[in-house]
Amino acid sequence: MNTYARQPVAFARGQGVWLWDEAGKKYLDALAGIAVNTLGHNHPRLVRALSEQIARVIHTSNLFRIPVQEAAADRVAAITGLDEVFFCNSGLEANECALKVARKYGHDRGVAEPAIIVMEKAFHGRSLATLSATGSRKVQAGFEPLVQGFVRVPLNDLEAVRQVAAHNRNVVAVFIEPIQGEGGINVARLEYLRGLKEICDRHEWLFMSDEVQCGLGRTGKWFVYQHAGFLPDVVPLAKGLGSGVPVGACVTGGRAKGVFKPGNHGSTFGGNPLAMTAVVTTIDTMRDENLLASALKVGDAIREGLAAGLAGLSGVTEVRGRGLMLGLELNRPCGEIVARALDAGLVLNVTADNVVRLLPALIMSESEGREVVERLVPLVREFLAQPAKAA
Ligand code: PLP
């Protein structure tokens, strides 16, 4: 179907943070498949583990025990600090699972029409329920009627949540991306997250942290809520969890533990031996190669490099983000920077019309990070030097 506005480039192979197109041109990859290729391209340990698993068995079924799924679940429980894991295949599926957990939690407590607080500018996926939770009319338009049961508030506004709490007895959960990715790298303040958690505790709501894009080590800790210093009840994951092998997970603990019983949820592919090998190998390699600390260090270097290289340039609104999840906001739509960057051998993305987004692999070195800055700064300068187009 005609669902993507694609760039006219096809990548034929990759190595680390580098990609080569079909003509042999080399690119520095600062996008990692939109926060997916945690270990970069062609990581020898992942290639070996996946190859060996493919030769043994790719898929069995959740009708049977899957030991590598148990091993993956133990690792996910250990890094999240939570108790239960449901494996699926994508971010929207992880979020669907979270939304079902919230509704079931409500019904178990006698709330017949449970409502979930969601944020403006959030992105949670493109299934009917997750696009209804998403705070973007562009994503929703044409797919009405939307799924009911969401109450939307602005990010970083605790008073708005208190108002909802005072007037809506049906609320059972808050669902938040602690750093909004598609919405433009909008960072929830840590005091805000802590305040939100307090409100959840007071009303016995679930705190559900969509870490599909921002989680898995990218910000220097395994998860953004760990920067705020508390445990949520539900954490949907995907993207970087399998370093490129499609896999998602909905992780529960706290008040959400034990909400699902046999028969409440399921997936044919979810948690199969191939995907689970990717999860185990990704997490073990991240630990062994100390990639969390590295993500923070390299991310800081890129952010500081961009801030210094673009200092005083009118048209640059802000450089923001944490670790290797960075946004450079300009004062005008800048989608054309994507093609200009490809010409210059740099892979990046523009989101929310005017935010250049960087989500490199966690194996990016400091010198490769500096090279991102060296390639991007002149592109932005050139772009801003031309007259702004009339809206
Ligand atoms: N949640 C967040 C925060 C995302 O960034 C995305 C995808 O960009 C999704 C959910 C949906 O993930 P998927 O595209 O794997 O369905």
Short mmCIF file of C-alpha atoms and ligand atoms in Angstrom, two decimals:
data_model
loop_
_atom_site.label_atom_id
_atom_site.label_comp_id
_atom_site.label_asym_id
_atom_site.label_seq_id
_atom_site.Cartn_x
_atom_site.Cartn_y
_atom_site.Cartn_z
CA MET A 1 0.00 0.00 0.00
CA ASN A 2 1.01 3.56 -0.52
CA THR A 3 1.65 4.28 3.18
CA TYR A 4 5.17 5.73 3.22
CA ALA A 5 6.83 8.78 1.69
CA ARG A 6 10.13 7.01 1.07
CA GLN A 7 13.56 8.43 0.34
CA PRO A 8 15.05 7.08 -2.92
CA VAL A 9 17.85 5.20 -1.14
CA ALA A 10 18.17 1.47 -0.40
CA PHE A 11 20.76 0.28 2.09
CA ALA A 12 22.46 -2.92 1.06
CA ARG A 13 24.62 -3.56 4.09
CA GLY A 14 25.71 -2.17 7.43
CA GLN A 15 28.59 -2.39 9.87
CA GLY A 16 28.44 -0.75 13.30
CA VAL A 17 26.97 2.74 12.82
CA TRP A 18 27.75 2.74 9.09
CA LEU A 19 25.50 1.86 6.14
CA TRP A 20 26.25 1.40 2.44
CA ASP A 21 23.65 1.91 -0.27
CA GLU A 22 23.28 -0.19 -3.41
CA ALA A 23 25.76 2.01 -5.28
CA GLY A 24 28.36 1.57 -2.53
CA LYS A 25 28.01 5.07 -1.02
CA LYS A 26 28.76 5.14 2.71
CA TYR A 27 26.50 6.79 5.32
CA LEU A 28 26.81 7.54 9.02
CA ASP A 29 23.64 6.18 10.62
CA ALA A 30 22.33 8.52 13.32
CA LEU A 31 18.84 6.99 13.25
CA ALA A 32 19.35 3.23 13.79
CA GLY A 33 16.09 2.26 12.10
CA ILE A 34 14.24 4.76 14.37
CA ALA A 35 15.77 3.64 17.68
CA VAL A 36 15.80 -0.05 16.76
CA ASN A 37 19.36 -1.21 16.01
CA THR A 38 20.65 -0.98 19.59
CA LEU A 39 23.83 -2.90 18.79
CA GLY A 40 24.30 -1.24 15.39
CA HIS A 41 24.53 -3.27 12.22
CA ASN A 42 26.10 -6.70 11.88
CA HIS A 43 27.15 -7.02 15.53
CA PRO A 44 29.14 -10.30 15.57
CA ARG A 45 27.67 -11.55 18.85
CA LEU A 46 24.08 -10.99 17.66
CA VAL A 47 24.77 -12.47 14.23
CA ARG A 48 26.27 -15.59 15.79
CA ALA A 49 23.47 -16.06 18.36
CA LEU A 50 20.72 -15.56 15.77
CA SER A 51 22.39 -17.82 13.19
CA GLU A 52 22.78 -20.60 15.74
CA GLN A 53 19.18 -20.22 16.90
CA ILE A 54 17.85 -20.25 13.32
CA ALA A 55 19.71 -23.50 12.72
CA ARG A 56 18.18 -25.03 15.90
CA VAL A 57 14.57 -23.79 15.75
CA ILE A 58 12.93 -20.48 14.73
CA HIS A 59 9.39 -20.85 16.01
CA THR A 60 7.43 -23.34 18.09
CA SER A 61 4.32 -21.96 19.82
CA ASN A 62 3.16 -20.55 23.13
CA LEU A 63 1.27 -23.82 23.52
CA PHE A 64 4.62 -25.15 24.75
CA ARG A 65 7.35 -24.03 27.12
CA ILE A 66 10.01 -21.86 25.47
CA PRO A 67 13.13 -21.84 27.67
CA VAL A 68 14.77 -18.90 25.87
CA GLN A 69 11.54 -16.92 26.41
CA GLU A 70 11.87 -17.63 30.13
CA ALA A 71 15.48 -16.43 29.99
CA ALA A 72 14.43 -13.26 28.14
CA ALA A 73 11.62 -12.62 30.65
CA ASP A 74 14.09 -12.95 33.56
CA ARG A 75 16.36 -10.38 31.96
CA VAL A 76 13.51 -7.97 31.19
CA ALA A 77 12.22 -8.34 34.76
CA ALA A 78 15.73 -7.68 36.10
CA ILE A 79 16.33 -4.49 34.08
CA THR A 80 12.82 -3.07 34.58
CA GLY A 81 12.50 -4.02 38.27
CA LEU A 82 9.02 -5.40 37.49
CA ASP A 83 7.54 -8.90 37.74
CA GLU A 84 5.65 -10.15 34.69
CA VAL A 85 6.32 -9.97 30.94
CA PHE A 86 4.07 -10.57 27.94
CA PHE A 87 5.99 -10.82 24.66
CA CYS A 88 4.53 -9.56 21.40
CA ASN A 89 5.97 -8.25 18.13
CA SER A 90 5.79 -4.45 18.03
CA GLY A 91 5.29 -1.27 19.99
CA LEU A 92 1.63 -0.90 19.25
CA GLU A 93 1.01 -4.46 20.42
CA ALA A 94 2.87 -3.78 23.66
CA ASN A 95 0.67 -0.71 24.12
CA GLU A 96 -2.53 -2.59 23.25
CA CYS A 97 -1.60 -5.04 25.96
CA ALA A 98 -1.02 -2.16 28.42
CA LEU A 99 -4.41 -0.62 27.58
CA LYS A 100 -6.11 -3.99 28.07
CA VAL A 101 -4.34 -4.41 31.43
CA ALA A 102 -5.62 -0.97 32.49
CA ARG A 103 -9.20 -1.76 31.48
CA LYS A 104 -9.11 -5.17 33.16
CA TYR A 105 -7.62 -3.56 36.29
CA GLY A 106 -10.56 -1.13 36.27
CA HIS A 107 -13.18 -3.81 35.76
CA ASP A 108 -11.65 -5.91 38.54
CA ARG A 109 -12.18 -2.89 40.82
CA GLY A 110 -15.79 -2.39 39.75
CA VAL A 111 -15.25 0.46 37.27
CA ALA A 112 -17.58 -0.39 34.39
CA GLU A 113 -16.21 2.23 31.97
CA PRO A 114 -12.54 2.69 32.83
CA ALA A 115 -10.78 5.81 31.55
CA ILE A 116 -7.07 6.37 30.93
CA ILE A 117 -5.30 9.74 31.10
CA VAL A 118 -3.11 10.35 28.03
CA MET A 119 -0.91 13.25 26.91
CA GLU A 120 -1.11 15.81 24.14
CA LYS A 121 1.47 15.16 21.36
CA ALA A 122 1.98 11.56 22.52
CA PHE A 123 2.43 8.75 20.00
CA HIS A 124 1.46 5.22 20.98
CA GLY A 125 0.93 3.43 17.66
CA ARG A 126 -1.50 3.01 14.80
CA SER A 127 -3.98 0.32 15.85
CA LEU A 128 -7.44 1.68 16.63
CA ALA A 129 -6.88 1.74 20.39
CA THR A 130 -3.34 3.10 20.26
CA LEU A 131 -4.14 5.79 17.67
CA SER A 132 -7.04 6.81 19.90
CA ALA A 133 -4.56 7.17 22.78
CA THR A 134 -2.21 9.13 20.50
CA GLY A 135 -2.34 12.92 20.80
CA SER A 136 -2.17 13.77 17.11
CA ARG A 137 -5.12 14.53 14.88
CA LYS A 138 -2.96 13.68 11.85
CA VAL A 139 -2.70 10.08 13.08
CA GLN A 140 -6.40 9.83 13.98
CA ALA A 141 -8.08 11.61 11.05
CA GLY A 142 -10.07 9.26 8.83
CA PHE A 143 -10.21 6.44 11.37
CA GLU A 144 -13.10 7.61 13.51
CA PRO A 145 -15.00 6.48 15.50
CA LEU A 146 -12.11 6.46 17.94
CA VAL A 147 -11.88 4.04 20.83
CA GLN A 148 -13.47 5.68 23.87
CA GLY A 149 -12.10 5.99 27.36
CA PHE A 150 -9.17 8.41 27.00
CA VAL A 151 -8.86 11.78 28.74
CA ARG A 152 -6.15 14.02 27.31
CA VAL A 153 -4.03 16.52 29.24
CA PRO A 154 -0.93 18.60 28.35
CA LEU A 155 2.48 17.14 29.19
CA ASN A 156 4.25 18.59 32.26
CA ASP A 157 1.00 20.00 33.71
CA LEU A 158 0.18 18.36 37.05
CA GLU A 159 -2.70 20.72 37.74
CA ALA A 160 -4.49 19.40 34.64
CA VAL A 161 -4.19 15.85 36.02
CA ARG A 162 -5.46 16.98 39.44
CA GLN A 163 -8.48 18.53 37.74
CA VAL A 164 -9.29 15.27 35.98
CA ALA A 165 -8.82 13.36 39.25
CA ALA A 166 -11.30 15.69 40.97
CA HIS A 167 -13.98 15.27 38.33
CA ASN A 168 -13.64 11.85 36.75
CA ARG A 169 -14.22 8.80 38.94
CA ASN A 170 -13.63 6.41 36.03
CA VAL A 171 -9.89 7.05 35.72
CA VAL A 172 -7.83 3.91 36.36
CA ALA A 173 -4.45 4.73 34.78
CA VAL A 174 -2.08 7.35 33.40
CA PHE A 175 -0.34 6.48 30.13
CA ILE A 176 2.73 8.56 29.26
CA GLU A 177 5.82 8.58 27.05
CA PRO A 178 8.32 10.10 29.49
CA ILE A 179 10.21 11.45 26.48
CA GLN A 180 7.92 11.90 23.50
CA GLY A 181 9.65 10.70 20.34
CA GLU A 182 7.35 11.24 17.36
CA GLY A 183 5.92 14.34 19.06
CA GLY A 184 9.29 16.11 18.80
CA ILE A 185 11.58 14.90 21.64
CA ASN A 186 9.47 16.52 24.36
CA VAL A 187 10.96 15.65 27.73
CA ALA A 188 8.73 15.15 30.78
CA ARG A 189 10.38 16.89 33.76
CA LEU A 190 11.50 14.45 36.45
CA GLU A 191 9.58 16.36 39.16
CA TYR A 192 6.52 16.12 36.96
CA LEU A 193 6.91 12.34 36.63
CA ARG A 194 7.33 12.03 40.40
CA GLY A 195 4.27 14.21 40.99
CA LEU A 196 2.28 12.12 38.53
CA LYS A 197 3.33 8.95 40.30
CA GLU A 198 2.17 10.42 43.62
CA ILE A 199 -1.24 11.20 42.15
CA CYS A 200 -1.43 7.65 40.77
CA ASP A 201 -0.59 6.22 44.18
CA ARG A 202 -3.14 8.42 45.94
CA HIS A 203 -5.95 7.30 43.59
CA GLU A 204 -4.66 3.74 43.05
CA TRP A 205 -4.28 4.35 39.33
CA LEU A 206 -1.76 2.47 37.22
CA PHE A 207 1.31 4.41 36.10
CA MET A 208 2.04 3.19 32.55
CA SER A 209 5.32 4.36 31.01
CA ASP A 210 5.51 3.88 27.21
CA GLU A 211 9.25 3.35 26.82
CA VAL A 212 9.01 1.87 23.31
CA GLN A 213 11.27 4.60 21.91
CA CYS A 214 12.97 6.22 24.91
CA GLY A 215 13.69 3.02 26.89
CA LEU A 216 16.33 0.30 26.68
CA GLY A 217 19.42 2.24 27.71
CA ARG A 218 19.19 5.12 25.27
CA THR A 219 19.08 7.79 27.99
CA GLY A 220 21.91 6.36 30.08
CA LYS A 221 19.66 4.27 32.32
CA TRP A 222 17.69 1.24 31.20
CA PHE A 223 14.47 3.27 31.46
CA VAL A 224 13.51 6.92 31.83
CA TYR A 225 11.46 6.28 34.99
CA GLN A 226 14.70 5.15 36.63
CA HIS A 227 15.99 8.73 36.31
CA ALA A 228 12.92 9.79 38.33
CA GLY A 229 13.55 7.07 40.91
CA PHE A 230 10.35 5.05 41.08
CA LEU A 231 8.75 1.93 39.61
CA PRO A 232 5.76 2.19 37.28
CA ASP A 233 3.09 -0.50 37.11
CA VAL A 234 3.18 -1.12 33.35
CA VAL A 235 6.04 -0.62 30.86
CA PRO A 236 5.49 -1.34 27.15
CA LEU A 237 8.70 -1.96 25.18
CA ALA A 238 9.68 -2.72 21.57
CA LYS A 239 12.04 -1.05 19.05
CA GLY A 240 15.53 -1.53 20.56
CA LEU A 241 14.62 -4.66 22.52
CA GLY A 242 15.72 -7.05 19.74
CA SER A 243 18.33 -4.88 17.96
CA GLY A 244 16.37 -5.18 14.72
CA VAL A 245 14.49 -8.44 15.17
CA PRO A 246 10.80 -7.48 15.61
CA VAL A 247 9.81 -7.92 19.25
CA GLY A 248 7.72 -6.11 21.83
CA ALA A 249 6.99 -6.66 25.49
CA CYS A 250 4.47 -5.44 28.01
CA VAL A 251 6.00 -5.58 31.48
CA THR A 252 3.89 -5.36 34.64
CA GLY A 253 4.45 -5.09 38.36
CA GLY A 254 3.06 -3.17 41.33
CA ARG A 255 -0.73 -2.76 41.10
CA ALA A 256 -0.78 -4.35 37.62
CA LYS A 257 0.78 -7.61 38.74
CA GLY A 258 -1.54 -10.56 38.30
CA VAL A 259 -4.25 -8.63 36.45
CA PHE A 260 -4.10 -10.93 33.41
CA LYS A 261 -5.13 -14.55 33.83
CA PRO A 262 -4.87 -17.42 31.32
CA GLY A 263 -7.04 -16.62 28.32
CA ASN A 264 -6.94 -12.82 28.72
CA HIS A 265 -4.30 -12.23 26.04
CA GLY A 266 -2.16 -14.05 23.51
CA SER A 267 -0.04 -13.92 20.37
CA THR A 268 0.98 -16.49 17.77
CA PHE A 269 4.46 -15.13 17.07
CA GLY A 270 5.06 -13.29 20.35
CA GLY A 271 8.04 -14.60 22.30
CA ASN A 272 9.25 -17.07 19.70
CA PRO A 273 12.75 -18.54 20.05
CA LEU A 274 14.28 -16.35 17.34
CA ALA A 275 13.00 -13.06 18.81
CA MET A 276 13.85 -14.18 22.34
CA THR A 277 17.42 -14.95 21.35
CA ALA A 278 17.63 -11.39 20.05
CA VAL A 279 16.35 -10.05 23.39
CA VAL A 280 18.74 -12.12 25.52
CA THR A 281 21.72 -11.26 23.32
CA THR A 282 20.85 -7.56 23.12
CA ILE A 283 20.54 -7.16 26.90
CA ASP A 284 23.63 -9.26 27.70
CA THR A 285 25.72 -7.39 25.14
CA MET A 286 24.54 -4.01 26.40
CA ARG A 287 25.66 -5.00 29.89
CA ASP A 288 28.98 -6.51 28.81
CA GLU A 289 29.87 -3.55 26.58
CA ASN A 290 28.71 -0.98 29.15
CA LEU A 291 26.48 0.66 26.56
CA LEU A 292 24.31 2.66 28.98
CA ALA A 293 27.19 4.76 30.25
CA SER A 294 28.45 5.11 26.71
CA ALA A 295 25.04 6.29 25.42
CA LEU A 296 25.03 9.05 28.01
CA LYS A 297 28.59 10.14 27.28
CA VAL A 298 28.26 10.10 23.49
CA GLY A 299 24.80 11.72 23.69
CA ASP A 300 26.17 14.53 25.84
CA ALA A 301 29.03 15.03 23.38
CA ILE A 302 26.60 15.30 20.45
CA ARG A 303 24.26 17.64 22.30
CA GLU A 304 27.07 19.90 23.44
CA GLY A 305 28.67 19.81 20.00
CA LEU A 306 25.42 20.84 18.31
CA ALA A 307 24.74 23.55 20.88
CA ALA A 308 28.25 24.97 20.42
CA GLY A 309 28.27 24.61 16.62
CA LEU A 310 24.89 26.33 16.25
CA ALA A 311 25.21 28.86 19.09
CA GLY A 312 23.69 32.23 18.32
CA LEU A 313 22.27 31.05 15.00
CA SER A 314 18.83 32.55 14.55
CA GLY A 315 16.37 29.85 13.52
CA VAL A 316 17.61 27.30 16.05
CA THR A 317 14.99 27.07 18.80
CA GLU A 318 16.47 24.39 21.07
CA VAL A 319 18.70 21.32 21.30
CA ARG A 320 17.08 18.91 23.75
CA GLY A 321 16.80 15.29 24.85
CA ARG A 322 18.72 12.90 27.03
CA GLY A 323 21.55 10.54 26.07
CA LEU A 324 21.17 9.25 22.52
CA MET A 325 17.62 10.57 22.07
CA LEU A 326 18.13 14.07 20.76
CA GLY A 327 16.04 16.71 19.03
CA LEU A 328 17.15 19.90 17.34
CA GLU A 329 14.16 22.20 16.98
CA LEU A 330 14.22 24.84 14.25
CA ASN A 331 11.80 27.72 13.88
CA ARG A 332 10.44 26.43 10.56
CA PRO A 333 9.45 23.14 8.89
CA CYS A 334 12.68 21.38 7.93
CA GLY A 335 11.70 18.03 6.38
CA GLU A 336 14.03 18.70 3.45
CA ILE A 337 17.04 18.32 5.77
CA VAL A 338 16.54 14.54 5.56
CA ALA A 339 17.37 14.45 1.83
CA ARG A 340 20.19 16.98 2.22
CA ALA A 341 21.68 14.84 4.98
CA LEU A 342 21.49 11.72 2.80
CA ASP A 343 23.37 13.60 0.09
CA ALA A 344 25.99 14.41 2.71
CA GLY A 345 26.15 10.77 3.88
CA LEU A 346 24.19 11.15 7.11
CA VAL A 347 21.03 9.27 8.08
CA LEU A 348 18.64 11.14 10.37
CA ASN A 349 14.97 11.99 10.64
CA VAL A 350 12.71 15.01 11.03
CA THR A 351 9.63 14.71 13.22
CA ALA A 352 6.84 17.07 14.28
CA ASP A 353 7.66 19.08 11.10
CA ASN A 354 10.52 21.11 12.57
CA VAL A 355 12.55 18.82 14.86
CA VAL A 356 15.66 17.06 13.54
CA ARG A 357 15.76 13.77 15.46
CA LEU A 358 18.83 11.69 16.28
CA LEU A 359 18.48 8.16 17.66
CA PRO A 360 21.80 6.43 16.94
CA ALA A 361 22.81 2.91 17.89
CA LEU A 362 24.09 2.63 21.46
CA ILE A 363 27.43 1.37 20.19
CA MET A 364 28.21 4.77 18.62
CA SER A 365 31.66 5.94 19.74
CA GLU A 366 32.53 9.46 20.84
CA SER A 367 34.47 10.11 17.65
CA GLU A 368 31.54 8.88 15.56
CA GLY A 369 29.31 11.18 17.63
CA ARG A 370 31.62 14.09 16.81
CA GLU A 371 31.34 13.16 13.16
CA VAL A 372 27.53 13.39 13.38
CA VAL A 373 27.99 16.95 14.66
CA GLU A 374 30.55 17.79 11.96
CA ARG A 375 28.18 16.61 9.23
CA LEU A 376 24.97 18.07 10.69
CA VAL A 377 26.06 21.57 11.72
CA PRO A 378 26.90 22.80 8.17
CA LEU A 379 23.67 21.28 6.85
CA VAL A 380 21.60 23.20 9.39
CA ARG A 381 23.56 26.41 8.72
CA GLU A 382 22.99 26.10 4.97
CA PHE A 383 19.32 25.28 5.45
CA LEU A 384 18.76 28.28 7.71
CA ALA A 385 20.72 30.60 5.43
CA GLN A 386 18.12 30.27 2.68
CA PRO A 387 14.98 32.43 2.93
CA ALA A 388 12.18 30.77 4.93
CA LYS A 389 9.41 29.53 2.67
CA ALA A 390 6.02 31.22 3.08
CA ALA A 391 3.65 28.93 5.00
N1 PLP B 1 5.11 3.93 21.25
C1 PLP B 1 6.07 4.80 20.97
C2 PLP B 1 6.58 5.72 22.02
C3 PLP B 1 6.63 4.84 19.68
O1 PLP B 1 7.60 5.71 19.40
C4 PLP B 1 6.15 3.95 18.71
C5 PLP B 1 6.68 3.96 17.33
O2 PLP B 1 7.27 4.91 16.89
C6 PLP B 1 5.13 3.05 19.05
C7 PLP B 1 4.64 3.07 20.33
C8 PLP B 1 4.59 2.08 18.05
O3 PLP B 1 5.53 1.11 17.78
P1 PLP B 1 5.41 0.17 16.49
O4 PLP B 1 5.67 1.03 15.30
O5 PLP B 1 6.43 -0.88 16.71
O6 PLP B 1 4.01 -0.37 16.48
#
